[in-house]
Short mmCIF file of C-alpha atoms in Angstrom, two decimals:
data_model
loop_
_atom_site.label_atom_id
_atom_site.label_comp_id
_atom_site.label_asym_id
_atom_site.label_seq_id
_atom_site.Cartn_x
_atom_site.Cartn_y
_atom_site.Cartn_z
CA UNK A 89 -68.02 65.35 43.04
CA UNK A 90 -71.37 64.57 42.50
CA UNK A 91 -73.31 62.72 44.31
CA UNK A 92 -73.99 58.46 43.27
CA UNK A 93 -77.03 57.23 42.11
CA UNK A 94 -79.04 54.67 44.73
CA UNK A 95 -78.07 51.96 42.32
CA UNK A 96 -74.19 52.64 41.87
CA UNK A 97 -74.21 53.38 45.87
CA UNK A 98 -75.88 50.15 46.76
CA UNK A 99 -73.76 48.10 44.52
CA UNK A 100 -70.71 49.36 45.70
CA UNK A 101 -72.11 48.44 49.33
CA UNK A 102 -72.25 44.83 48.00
CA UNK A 103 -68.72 44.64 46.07
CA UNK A 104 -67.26 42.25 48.66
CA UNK A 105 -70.03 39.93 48.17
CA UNK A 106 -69.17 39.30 44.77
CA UNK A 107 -64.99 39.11 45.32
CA UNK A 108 -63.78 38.12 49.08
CA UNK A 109 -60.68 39.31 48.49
CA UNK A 110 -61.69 43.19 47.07
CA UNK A 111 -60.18 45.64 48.97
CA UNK A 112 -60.70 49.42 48.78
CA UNK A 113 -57.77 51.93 49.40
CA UNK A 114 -57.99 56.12 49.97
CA UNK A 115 -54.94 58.01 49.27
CA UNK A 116 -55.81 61.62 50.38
CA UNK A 117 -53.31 64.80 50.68
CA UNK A 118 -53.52 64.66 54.32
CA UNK A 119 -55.56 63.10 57.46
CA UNK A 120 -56.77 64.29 60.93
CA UNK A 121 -55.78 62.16 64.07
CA UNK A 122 -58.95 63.36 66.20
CA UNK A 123 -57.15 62.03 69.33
CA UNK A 124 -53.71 64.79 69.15
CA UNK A 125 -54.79 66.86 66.50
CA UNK A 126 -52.00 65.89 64.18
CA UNK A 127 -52.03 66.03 60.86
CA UNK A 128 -50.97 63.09 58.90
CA UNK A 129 -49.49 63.95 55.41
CA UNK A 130 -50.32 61.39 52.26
CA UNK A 131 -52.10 58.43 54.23
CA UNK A 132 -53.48 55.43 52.36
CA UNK A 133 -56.13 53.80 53.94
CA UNK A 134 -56.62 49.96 53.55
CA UNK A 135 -60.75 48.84 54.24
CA UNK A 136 -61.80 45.55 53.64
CA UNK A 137 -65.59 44.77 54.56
CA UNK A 138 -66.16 48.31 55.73
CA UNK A 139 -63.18 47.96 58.32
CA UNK A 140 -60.38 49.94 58.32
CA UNK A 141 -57.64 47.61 58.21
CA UNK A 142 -53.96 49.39 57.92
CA UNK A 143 -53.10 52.66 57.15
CA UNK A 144 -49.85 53.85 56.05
CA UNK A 145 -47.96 56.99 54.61
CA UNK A 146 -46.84 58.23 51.44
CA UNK A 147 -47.40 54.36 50.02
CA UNK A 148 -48.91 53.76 46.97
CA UNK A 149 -51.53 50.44 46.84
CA UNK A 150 -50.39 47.13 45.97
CA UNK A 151 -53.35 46.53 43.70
CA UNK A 152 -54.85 42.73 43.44
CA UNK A 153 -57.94 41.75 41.08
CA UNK A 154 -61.24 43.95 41.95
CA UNK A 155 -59.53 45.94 44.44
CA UNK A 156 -60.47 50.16 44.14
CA UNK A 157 -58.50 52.95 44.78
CA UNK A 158 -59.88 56.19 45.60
CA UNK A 159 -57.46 59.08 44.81
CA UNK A 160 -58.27 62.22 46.78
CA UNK A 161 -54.76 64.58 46.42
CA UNK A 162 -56.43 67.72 47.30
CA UNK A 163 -58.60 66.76 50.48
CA UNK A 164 -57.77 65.94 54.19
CA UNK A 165 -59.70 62.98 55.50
CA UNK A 166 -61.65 63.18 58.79
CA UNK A 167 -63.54 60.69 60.51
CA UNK A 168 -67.30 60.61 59.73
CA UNK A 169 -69.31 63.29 61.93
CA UNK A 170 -72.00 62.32 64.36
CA UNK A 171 -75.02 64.92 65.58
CA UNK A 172 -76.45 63.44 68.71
CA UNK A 173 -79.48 65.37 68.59
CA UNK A 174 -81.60 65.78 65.62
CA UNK A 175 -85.33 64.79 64.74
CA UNK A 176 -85.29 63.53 61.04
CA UNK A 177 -89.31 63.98 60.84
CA UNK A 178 -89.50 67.33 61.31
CA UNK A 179 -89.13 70.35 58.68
CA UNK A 180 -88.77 73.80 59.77
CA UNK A 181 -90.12 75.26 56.38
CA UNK A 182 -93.59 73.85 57.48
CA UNK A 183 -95.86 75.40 60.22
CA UNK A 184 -96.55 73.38 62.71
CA UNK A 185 -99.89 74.00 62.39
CA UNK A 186 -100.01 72.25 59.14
CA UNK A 187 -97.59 69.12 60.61
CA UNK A 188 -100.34 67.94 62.40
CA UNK A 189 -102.20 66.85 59.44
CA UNK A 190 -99.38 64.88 58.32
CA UNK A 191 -99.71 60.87 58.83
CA UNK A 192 -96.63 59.15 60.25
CA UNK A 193 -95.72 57.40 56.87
CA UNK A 194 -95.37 60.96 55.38
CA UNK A 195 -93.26 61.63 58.48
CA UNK A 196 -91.25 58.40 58.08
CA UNK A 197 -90.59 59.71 54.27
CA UNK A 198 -89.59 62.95 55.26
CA UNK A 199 -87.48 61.73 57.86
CA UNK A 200 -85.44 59.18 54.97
CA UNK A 201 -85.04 62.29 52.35
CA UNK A 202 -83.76 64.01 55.60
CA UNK A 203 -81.46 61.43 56.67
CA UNK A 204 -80.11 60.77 52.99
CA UNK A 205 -79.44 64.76 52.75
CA UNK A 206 -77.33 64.61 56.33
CA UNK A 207 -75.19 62.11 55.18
CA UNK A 208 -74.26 63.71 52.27
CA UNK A 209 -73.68 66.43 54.73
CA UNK A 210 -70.72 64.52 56.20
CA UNK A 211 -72.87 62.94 59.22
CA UNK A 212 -72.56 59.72 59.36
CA UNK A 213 -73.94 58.83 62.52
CA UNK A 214 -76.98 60.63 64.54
CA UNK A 215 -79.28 60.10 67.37
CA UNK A 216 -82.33 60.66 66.39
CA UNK A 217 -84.18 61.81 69.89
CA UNK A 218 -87.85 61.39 69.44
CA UNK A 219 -90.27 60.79 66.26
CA UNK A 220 -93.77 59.81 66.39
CA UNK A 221 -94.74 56.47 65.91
CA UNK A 222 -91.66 54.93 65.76
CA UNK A 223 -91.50 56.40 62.11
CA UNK A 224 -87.59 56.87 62.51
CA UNK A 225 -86.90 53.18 63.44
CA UNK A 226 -88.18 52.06 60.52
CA UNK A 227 -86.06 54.50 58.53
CA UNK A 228 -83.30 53.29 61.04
CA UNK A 229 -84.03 49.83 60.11
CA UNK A 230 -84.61 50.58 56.22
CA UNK A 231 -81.04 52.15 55.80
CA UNK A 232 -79.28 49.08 57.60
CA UNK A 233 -81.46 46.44 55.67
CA UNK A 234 -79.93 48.66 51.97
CA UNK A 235 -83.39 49.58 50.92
CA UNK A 236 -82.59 53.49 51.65
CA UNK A 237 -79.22 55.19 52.07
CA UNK A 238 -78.66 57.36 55.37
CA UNK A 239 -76.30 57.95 58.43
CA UNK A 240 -76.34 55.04 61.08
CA UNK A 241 -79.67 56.15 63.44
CA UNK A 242 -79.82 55.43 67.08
CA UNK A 243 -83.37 56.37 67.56
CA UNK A 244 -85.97 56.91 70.25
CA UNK A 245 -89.38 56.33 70.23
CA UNK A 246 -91.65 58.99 71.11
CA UNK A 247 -90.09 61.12 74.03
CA UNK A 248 -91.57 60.48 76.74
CA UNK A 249 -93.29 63.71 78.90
CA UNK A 250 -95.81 65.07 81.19
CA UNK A 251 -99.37 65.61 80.71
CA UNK A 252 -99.70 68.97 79.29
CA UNK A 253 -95.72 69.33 79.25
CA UNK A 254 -93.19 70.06 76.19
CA UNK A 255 -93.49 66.57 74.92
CA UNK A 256 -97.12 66.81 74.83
CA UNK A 257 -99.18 68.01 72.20
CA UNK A 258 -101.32 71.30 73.45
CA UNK A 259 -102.02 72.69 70.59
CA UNK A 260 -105.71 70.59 69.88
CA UNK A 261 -108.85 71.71 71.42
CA UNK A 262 -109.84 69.55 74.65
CA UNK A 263 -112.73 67.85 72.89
CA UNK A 264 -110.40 66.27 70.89
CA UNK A 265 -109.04 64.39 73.82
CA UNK A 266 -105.45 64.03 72.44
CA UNK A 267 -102.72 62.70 73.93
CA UNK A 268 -99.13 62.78 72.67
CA UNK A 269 -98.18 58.46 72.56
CA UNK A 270 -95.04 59.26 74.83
CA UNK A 271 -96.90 60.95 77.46
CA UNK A 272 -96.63 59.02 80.73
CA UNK A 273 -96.97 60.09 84.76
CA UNK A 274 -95.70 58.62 87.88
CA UNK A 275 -93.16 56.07 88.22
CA UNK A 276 -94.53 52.91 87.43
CA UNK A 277 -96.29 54.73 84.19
CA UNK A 278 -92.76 55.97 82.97
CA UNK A 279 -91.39 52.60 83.00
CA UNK A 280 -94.12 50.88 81.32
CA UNK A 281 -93.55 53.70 78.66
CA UNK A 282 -89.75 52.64 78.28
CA UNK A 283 -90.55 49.34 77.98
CA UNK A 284 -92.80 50.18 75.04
CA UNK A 285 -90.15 52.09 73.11
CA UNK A 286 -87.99 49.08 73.57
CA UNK A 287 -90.74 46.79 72.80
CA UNK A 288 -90.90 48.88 69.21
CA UNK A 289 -86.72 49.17 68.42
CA UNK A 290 -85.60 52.32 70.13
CA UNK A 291 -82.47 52.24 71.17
CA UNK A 292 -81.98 54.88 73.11
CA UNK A 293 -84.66 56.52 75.67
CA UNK A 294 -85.41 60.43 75.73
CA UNK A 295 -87.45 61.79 78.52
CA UNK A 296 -88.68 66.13 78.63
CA UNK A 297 -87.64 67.11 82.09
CA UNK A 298 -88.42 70.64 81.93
CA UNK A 299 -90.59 72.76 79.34
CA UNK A 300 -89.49 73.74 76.14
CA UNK A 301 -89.08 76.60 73.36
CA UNK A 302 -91.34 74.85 70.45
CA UNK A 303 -94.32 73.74 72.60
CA UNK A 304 -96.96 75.46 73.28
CA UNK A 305 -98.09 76.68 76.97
CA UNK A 306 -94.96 75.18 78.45
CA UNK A 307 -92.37 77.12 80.58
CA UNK A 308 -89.12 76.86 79.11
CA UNK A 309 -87.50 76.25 82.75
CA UNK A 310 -89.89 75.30 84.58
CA UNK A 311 -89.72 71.46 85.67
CA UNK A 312 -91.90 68.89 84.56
CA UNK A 313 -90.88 65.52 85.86
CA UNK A 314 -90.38 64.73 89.27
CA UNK A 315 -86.66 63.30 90.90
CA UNK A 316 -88.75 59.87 91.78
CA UNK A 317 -90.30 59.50 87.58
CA UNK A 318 -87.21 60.38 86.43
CA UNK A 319 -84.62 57.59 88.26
CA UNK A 320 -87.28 55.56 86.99
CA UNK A 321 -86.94 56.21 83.57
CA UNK A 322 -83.28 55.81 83.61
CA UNK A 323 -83.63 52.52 85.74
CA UNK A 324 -85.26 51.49 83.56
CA UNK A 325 -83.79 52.10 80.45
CA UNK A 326 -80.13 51.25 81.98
CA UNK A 327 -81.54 47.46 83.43
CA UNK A 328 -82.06 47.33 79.36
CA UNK A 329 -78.87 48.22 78.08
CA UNK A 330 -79.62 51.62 76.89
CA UNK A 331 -78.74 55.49 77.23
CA UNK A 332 -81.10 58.16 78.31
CA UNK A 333 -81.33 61.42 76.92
CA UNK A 334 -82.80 64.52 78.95
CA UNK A 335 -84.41 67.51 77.33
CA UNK A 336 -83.25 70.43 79.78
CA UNK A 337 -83.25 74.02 79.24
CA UNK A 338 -84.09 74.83 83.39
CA UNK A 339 -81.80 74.85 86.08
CA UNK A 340 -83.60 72.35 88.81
CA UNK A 341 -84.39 69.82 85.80
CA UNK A 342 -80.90 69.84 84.63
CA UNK A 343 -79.96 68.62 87.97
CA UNK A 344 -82.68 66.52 88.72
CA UNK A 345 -81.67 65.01 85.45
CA UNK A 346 -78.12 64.75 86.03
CA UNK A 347 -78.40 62.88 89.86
CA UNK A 348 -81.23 60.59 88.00
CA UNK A 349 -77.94 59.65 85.82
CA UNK A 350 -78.93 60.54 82.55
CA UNK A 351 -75.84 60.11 79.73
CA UNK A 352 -76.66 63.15 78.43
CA UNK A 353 -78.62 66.51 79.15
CA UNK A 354 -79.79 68.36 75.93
CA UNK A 355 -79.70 72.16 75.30
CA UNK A 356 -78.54 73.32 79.00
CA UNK A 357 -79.73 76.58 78.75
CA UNK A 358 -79.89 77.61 82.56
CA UNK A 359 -76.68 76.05 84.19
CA UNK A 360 -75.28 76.80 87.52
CA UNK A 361 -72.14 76.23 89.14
CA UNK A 362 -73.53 73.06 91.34
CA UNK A 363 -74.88 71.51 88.05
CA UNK A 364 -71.43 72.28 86.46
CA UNK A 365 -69.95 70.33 89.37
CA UNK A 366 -72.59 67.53 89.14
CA UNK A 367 -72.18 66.85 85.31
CA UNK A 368 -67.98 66.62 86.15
CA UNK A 369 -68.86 64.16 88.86
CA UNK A 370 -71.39 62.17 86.79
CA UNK A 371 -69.54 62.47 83.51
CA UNK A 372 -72.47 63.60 82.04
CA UNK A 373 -72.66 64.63 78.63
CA UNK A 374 -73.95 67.75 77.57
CA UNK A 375 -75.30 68.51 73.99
CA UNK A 376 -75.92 72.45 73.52
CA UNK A 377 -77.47 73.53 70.32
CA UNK A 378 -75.94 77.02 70.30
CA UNK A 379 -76.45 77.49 65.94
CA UNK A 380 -79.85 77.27 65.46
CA UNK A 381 -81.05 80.14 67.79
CA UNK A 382 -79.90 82.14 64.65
CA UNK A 383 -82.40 80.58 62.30
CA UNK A 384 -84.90 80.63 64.00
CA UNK A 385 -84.73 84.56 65.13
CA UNK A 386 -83.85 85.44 61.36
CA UNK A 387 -86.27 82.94 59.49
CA UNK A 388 -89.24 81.85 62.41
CA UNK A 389 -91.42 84.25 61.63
CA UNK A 390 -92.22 83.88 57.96
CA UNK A 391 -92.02 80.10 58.47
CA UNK A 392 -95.17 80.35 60.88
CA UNK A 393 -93.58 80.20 64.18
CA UNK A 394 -95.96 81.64 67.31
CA UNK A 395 -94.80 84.50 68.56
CA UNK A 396 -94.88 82.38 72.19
CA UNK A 397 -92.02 80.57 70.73
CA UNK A 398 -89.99 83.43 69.32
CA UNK A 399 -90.34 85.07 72.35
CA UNK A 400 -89.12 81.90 74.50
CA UNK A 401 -86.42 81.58 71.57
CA UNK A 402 -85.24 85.49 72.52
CA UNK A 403 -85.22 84.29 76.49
CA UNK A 404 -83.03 81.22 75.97
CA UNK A 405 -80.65 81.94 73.43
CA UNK A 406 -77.91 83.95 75.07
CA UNK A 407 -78.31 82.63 78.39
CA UNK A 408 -77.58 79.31 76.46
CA UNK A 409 -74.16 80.36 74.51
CA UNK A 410 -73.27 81.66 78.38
CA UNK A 411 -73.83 78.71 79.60
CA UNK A 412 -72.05 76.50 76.77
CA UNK A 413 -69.36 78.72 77.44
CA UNK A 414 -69.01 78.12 81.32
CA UNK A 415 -69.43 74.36 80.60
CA UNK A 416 -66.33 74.42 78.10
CA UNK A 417 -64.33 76.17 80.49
CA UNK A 418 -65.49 73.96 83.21
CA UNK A 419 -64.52 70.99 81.10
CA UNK A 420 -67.69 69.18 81.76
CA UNK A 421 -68.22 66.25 78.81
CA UNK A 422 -69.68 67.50 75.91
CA UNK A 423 -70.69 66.25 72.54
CA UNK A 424 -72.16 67.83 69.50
CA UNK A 425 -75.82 68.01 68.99
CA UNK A 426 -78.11 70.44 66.84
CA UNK A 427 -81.44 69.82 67.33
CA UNK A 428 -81.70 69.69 63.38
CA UNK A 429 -85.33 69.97 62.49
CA UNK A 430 -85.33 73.76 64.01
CA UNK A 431 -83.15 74.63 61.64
CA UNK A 432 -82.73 72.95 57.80
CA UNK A 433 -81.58 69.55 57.57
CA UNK A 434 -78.04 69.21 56.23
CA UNK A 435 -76.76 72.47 57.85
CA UNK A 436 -75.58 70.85 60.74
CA UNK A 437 -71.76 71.49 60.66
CA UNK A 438 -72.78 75.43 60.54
CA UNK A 439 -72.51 74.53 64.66
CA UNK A 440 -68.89 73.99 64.38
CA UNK A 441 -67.82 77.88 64.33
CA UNK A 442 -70.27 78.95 67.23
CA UNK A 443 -68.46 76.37 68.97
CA UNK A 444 -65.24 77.98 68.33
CA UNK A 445 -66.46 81.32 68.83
CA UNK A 446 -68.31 80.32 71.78
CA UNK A 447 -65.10 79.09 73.47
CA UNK A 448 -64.10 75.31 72.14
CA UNK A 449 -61.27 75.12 70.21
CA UNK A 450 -61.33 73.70 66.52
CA UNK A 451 -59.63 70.11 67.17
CA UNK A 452 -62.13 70.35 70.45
CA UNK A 453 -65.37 70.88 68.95
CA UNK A 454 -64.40 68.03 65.88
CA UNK A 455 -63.44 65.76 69.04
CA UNK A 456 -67.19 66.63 70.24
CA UNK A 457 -68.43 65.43 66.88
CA UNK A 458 -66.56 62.02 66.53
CA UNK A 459 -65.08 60.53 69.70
CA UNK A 460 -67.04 62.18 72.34
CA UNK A 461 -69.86 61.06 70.35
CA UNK A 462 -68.60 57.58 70.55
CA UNK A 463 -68.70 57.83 73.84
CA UNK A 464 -71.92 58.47 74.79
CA UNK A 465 -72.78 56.01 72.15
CA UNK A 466 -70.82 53.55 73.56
CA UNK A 467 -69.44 52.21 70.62
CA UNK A 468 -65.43 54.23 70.80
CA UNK A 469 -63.91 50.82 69.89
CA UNK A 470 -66.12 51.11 66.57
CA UNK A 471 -66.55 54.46 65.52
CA UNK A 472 -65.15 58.17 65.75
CA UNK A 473 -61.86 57.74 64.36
CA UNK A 474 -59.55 56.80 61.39
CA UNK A 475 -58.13 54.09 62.90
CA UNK A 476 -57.37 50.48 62.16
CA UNK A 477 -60.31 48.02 63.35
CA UNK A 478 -62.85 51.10 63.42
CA UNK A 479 -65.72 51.09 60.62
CA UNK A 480 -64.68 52.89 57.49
CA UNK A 481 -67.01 55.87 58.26
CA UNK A 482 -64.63 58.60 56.35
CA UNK A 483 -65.05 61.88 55.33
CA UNK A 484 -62.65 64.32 53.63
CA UNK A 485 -62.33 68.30 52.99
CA UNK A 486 -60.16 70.62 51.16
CA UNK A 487 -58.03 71.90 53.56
CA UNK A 488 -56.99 71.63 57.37
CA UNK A 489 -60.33 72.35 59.07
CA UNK A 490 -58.31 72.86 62.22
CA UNK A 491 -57.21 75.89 60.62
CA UNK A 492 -60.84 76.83 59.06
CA UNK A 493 -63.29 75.07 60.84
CA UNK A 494 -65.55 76.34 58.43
CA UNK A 495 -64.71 73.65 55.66
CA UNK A 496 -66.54 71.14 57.63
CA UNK A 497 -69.66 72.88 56.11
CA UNK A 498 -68.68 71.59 52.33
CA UNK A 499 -67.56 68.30 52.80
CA UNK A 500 -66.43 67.13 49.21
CA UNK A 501 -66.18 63.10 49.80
CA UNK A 502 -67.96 60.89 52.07
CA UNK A 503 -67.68 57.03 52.70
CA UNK A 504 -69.51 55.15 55.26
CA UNK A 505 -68.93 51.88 56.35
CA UNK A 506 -66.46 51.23 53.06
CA UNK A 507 -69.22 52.68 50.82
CA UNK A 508 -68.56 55.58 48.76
CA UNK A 509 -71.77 58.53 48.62
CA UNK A 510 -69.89 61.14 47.49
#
């Protein structure tokens, strides 16, 4: 199927408008109950207003004046996918020498081709976890005004960070005298900076507690905030009503993250056993992105990637799958997040069979990508699932992915919020 022109896509997002009474219905071949893994054989699905209203099987629709039905015999239906880590302004075909000479509205339009191409992907909800100057809210707030088409975006600001640290910019000469806009130290500085992100429409806070594989002259475990800055980032951000991402990849900022009560800790590379244990008693979420380690060893190079950063890529990347692996076993929370941006945009369900292979099984690792998502979005009454009263966010495959988990890489048909895409 190809995919619908901006025109055809944003009138179909306005049918109800013109008939109260429209309602759209999916038959499909089969459906996926991400809660028990059961298959469903020949659902119809009943949305009005983007809502999933009833579903029943082996029915055909009871058609009224301007309702749609969309016939799908061949394809299982799945609930919309969410990646809870991704940065939409980024392109990993471009040096990132040459990104800093880009202006944040080029960012911002990167970061809207981006999100358009995920969504056809089958993602229809991401967390965008840091963009400069806010450029991703304003995609964020373009998609849900209908003047671009993309995934819903809960986005962050600019992620906050140490001077000099992984969220920081080193890679300018001193006499330039540049600071990266989320950089903030000490307490009372880190709050101030979450107030500023909310101030400018993030809704959701991400903080760099230890150094990272991309930045330059950073130590990928070494940790950069201190226990008392971070409990007052996510003081802060919880008094406000929202979550609080950690970048992690070292073992003492994982757990300094963890007892600050962060929702969710990103990569993990460098668990232990007591950070295992404090994640269960936390119920922290953990978002491991074990795919694009392969990428970035095969493809790095000839897209201009230091050699500092390959060779940080080289130190992480098993220790990391280990690690996922001990935190599946451990069952300690975990959703699914990519870090799309070091890797192409669009690719994201390649994840899905590391996950597998790395220890999840299939109906777990689709759970980590739909309710668990949810979850640490706080929105499980909403999204995540086919259900009735959840937001028509639909998605559908030919086959049973628990059985291939690999068709969740060509997703044929995609609907969000009632509104057909593909």
């Amino acid at each position: 199927m190809n995919k619908l022109s901006l025109a055809t896509a944003i009138s179909l997002a306005f049918v109800s408008a013109f008939n109260a009474h429209a309602t759209t219905y999916i038959s499909a071949k089969a459906m996926l109950d991400v809660n028990n893994g059961k298959i469903i054989n020949a659902p119809l699905i009943q949305i009005d207003e983007g809502i999933i209203t009833k579903i029943t099987k082996g029915k055909a629709p009871q058609l009224q004046a301007g309702d749609h039905h969309i016939e799908l015999p061949e394809l299982t239906l799945v609930p919309g996918l969410m990646d809870m880590h991704v940065h939409l302004t980024s392109d990993p075909t471009v040096p990132r020498s040459e990104r800093i000479g880009q202006s944040i509205p080029r960012k911002a339009i990167k970061a809207a081709y981006f999100a358009e191409k995920t969504l056809m992907a089958g993602f229809t909800t991401l967390r965008n976890v840091g963009a400069e100057g806010y450029s991703v809210i304003a995609v964020r707030d373009g998609i849900n005004a209908g003047d671009i088409i993309g995934p819903r975006i809960w986005a962050a600001g600019p992620s906050l960070g140490v001077t000099g640290g992984h969220c920081d910019n080193n890679r300018l000469p001193p006499e330039m005298k540049y600071t990266a806009e989320g950089v903030a130290n000490g307490p009372w500085a880190v709050r101030e900076k979450v107030r500023e992100n909310i101030k400018y429409g993030a809704n959701v806070i991400k903080f760099c507690a230890t150094g990272g594989v991309f930045s330059k002259g950073t130590k990928v475990g070494i940790q950069q905030y201190s226990q008392d800055e971070m409990n007052a980032i996510v003081d802060e951000a919880h008094m406000r009503g929202l979550t609080v991402a950690a970048h992690a990849h070292g073992t003492s900022g994982i757990k300094a993250a963890i007892v600050a009560g962060v929702d969710s800790v990103e990569h993990v590379s460098f668990v232990d056993d007591e950070a295992i244990k404090l994640a269960k008693e936390k119920g922290t979420w953990f978002s491991m992105d074990i795919y694009n380690t392969e990428y970035t060893l095969t493809y790095g190079e000839q897209n201009g990637v230091a050699e500092e950063n390959l060779a940080k890529e080289r130190q992480v990347s098993k220790k990391q799958r280990d690690s996922f692996s001990r935190a599946v076993k451990a069952g300690v929370n975990m959703v699914f997040g990519t870090d799309a941006a070091i890797y192409p945009h669009g690719d994201n369900a390649k994840q899905f069979s590391r996950m597998v292979e790395f220890g999840m099984t299939p109906l777990h690792a689709i759970q980590a990508a739909t309710i668990n998502g949810a979850k640490l979005l706080k929105v499980e009454n909403q999204l995540g699932q086919i259900k009735p009263g959840f937001a028509a966010d639909i998605i559908a495959v030919k086959g049973n992915p628990l059985e291939n988990i690999t068709l969740l890489e060509n997703v044929e048909f995609v609907m969000k919020a009632g509104t057909t895409y593909k």
